[in-house]
Amino acid sequence: MTGVNDISDTPVGAGRYEVLRGSQMTLGDLDDVIELDRISLDSCYQVSAGDDYLLFKDNPENGLAVRDRVTKRIVGYSMLLPIRQDMYEKIRSGTFVDTDFKPEMTFKYGDPGVYHLYFASIVVHPEHRSAALVLAMLDAMVWDFIALAEERGIWFSDMIADVVSDDGAKFCRLFGLKKVCETDHRSSIYEVSGLPPGIRVTTPATKRLVELYRRKYESS
């Protein structure tokens, strides 16, 4: 699948960072992901090391990470997972606890069609947080959406997220997700429509994605 594998042309990049897909990640990289969770998230929101491993390696198209070329460490990652309608509705209700999500609750992309997406996580190391790096991660994610649509006929009808931090909420709003409700476990549910597109245009990549999804919606 095509996409952005280098963010060196961004202001924050300057040759320092690269984007990895799940299929490119090593066990050492996954150890860094687990460490990122440990230093960035409250313990109640951290999943097990085994689940982290399975989510990346069993579904390599759904995750991406940013590696610092200087330290060779992963300094940020995100995870987007296709889920079924019933799971989408459970998450949307605000009663499903994010850390109860297990690898068997998602699946790999298969035939062309329209999917529901769960924006499971985005985490950036505290020492590497910047608007430019976040935008670079957003664009990498968006280029993956574009490739899935153009190369495989795979679209998302809607996307949902269980947001546990202010930074997570900012990223969701950057992409166009809007708050649905508060949960009973001290977080917030955010959501955006893909068809029709509710995606917010913030970069040339998101503009292309919105145009692509608009054509798909209007032709349906």
Short mmCIF file of N, CA and C in Angstrom, two decimals, residues 8 26 65 72 78 80 84 86 110 113 118 120 153 157-158 166 180 185 194-196 214 220:
data_model
loop_
_atom_site.label_atom_id
_atom_site.label_comp_id
_atom_site.label_asym_id
_atom_site.label_seq_id
_atom_site.Cartn_x
_atom_site.Cartn_y
_atom_site.Cartn_z
N SER A 8 10.57 13.94 6.49
CA SER A 8 11.73 14.82 6.56
C SER A 8 11.49 16.16 5.89
N THR A 26 9.66 -3.81 14.44
CA THR A 26 10.35 -4.91 15.09
C THR A 26 9.82 -5.10 16.51
N ALA A 65 3.77 4.27 13.16
CA ALA A 65 4.61 4.80 14.23
C ALA A 65 5.63 5.75 13.65
N LYS A 72 16.86 6.15 17.35
CA LYS A 72 16.33 4.88 16.85
C LYS A 72 15.14 4.39 17.67
N SER A 78 0.03 5.60 16.25
CA SER A 78 -1.43 5.64 16.22
C SER A 78 -1.95 4.29 15.77
N LEU A 80 -5.63 2.50 14.18
CA LEU A 80 -6.99 2.58 13.67
C LEU A 80 -7.43 1.17 13.29
N ARG A 84 -16.94 -4.10 13.76
CA ARG A 84 -18.30 -4.36 13.31
C ARG A 84 -19.28 -3.36 13.93
N ASP A 86 -21.94 -3.67 15.77
CA ASP A 86 -22.33 -3.81 17.18
C ASP A 86 -21.25 -3.27 18.11
N GLY A 110 -10.75 -6.81 4.18
CA GLY A 110 -10.92 -7.88 3.22
C GLY A 110 -11.37 -7.37 1.87
N GLY A 113 -15.35 -2.45 0.10
CA GLY A 113 -16.60 -2.15 0.77
C GLY A 113 -16.43 -1.00 1.74
N TYR A 118 -12.49 2.21 14.41
CA TYR A 118 -12.24 2.59 15.80
C TYR A 118 -10.85 3.21 15.87
N ALA A 120 -8.30 3.75 17.89
CA ALA A 120 -7.98 3.17 19.19
C ALA A 120 -7.00 4.02 19.99
N GLY A 153 -10.53 -0.15 -2.98
CA GLY A 153 -11.96 0.08 -2.88
C GLY A 153 -12.49 -0.05 -1.47
N SER A 157 -17.17 4.39 6.70
CA SER A 157 -18.44 5.13 6.78
C SER A 157 -18.43 6.10 7.94
N ASP A 158 -17.73 5.73 9.02
CA ASP A 158 -17.65 6.57 10.20
C ASP A 158 -16.47 6.10 11.05
N ASP A 166 -6.37 15.54 26.82
CA ASP A 166 -6.58 16.79 26.08
C ASP A 166 -5.89 16.75 24.73
N VAL A 180 -19.35 13.33 21.20
CA VAL A 180 -20.68 12.72 21.26
C VAL A 180 -21.20 12.72 22.69
N HIS A 185 -16.33 6.30 32.47
CA HIS A 185 -14.98 5.98 32.94
C HIS A 185 -14.02 7.15 32.66
N GLY A 194 -17.49 9.51 7.52
CA GLY A 194 -16.70 9.45 6.30
C GLY A 194 -17.57 9.61 5.08
N LEU A 195 -18.72 8.95 5.10
CA LEU A 195 -19.70 9.01 4.01
C LEU A 195 -21.06 9.39 4.60
N PRO A 196 -21.49 10.64 4.46
CA PRO A 196 -20.84 11.78 3.78
C PRO A 196 -19.63 12.27 4.58
N ARG A 214 -16.16 12.64 -1.10
CA ARG A 214 -17.35 13.33 -1.60
C ARG A 214 -17.82 12.72 -2.92
N SER A 220 -23.01 7.23 -4.89
CA SER A 220 -23.66 6.05 -4.27
C SER A 220 -25.17 6.09 -4.44
#
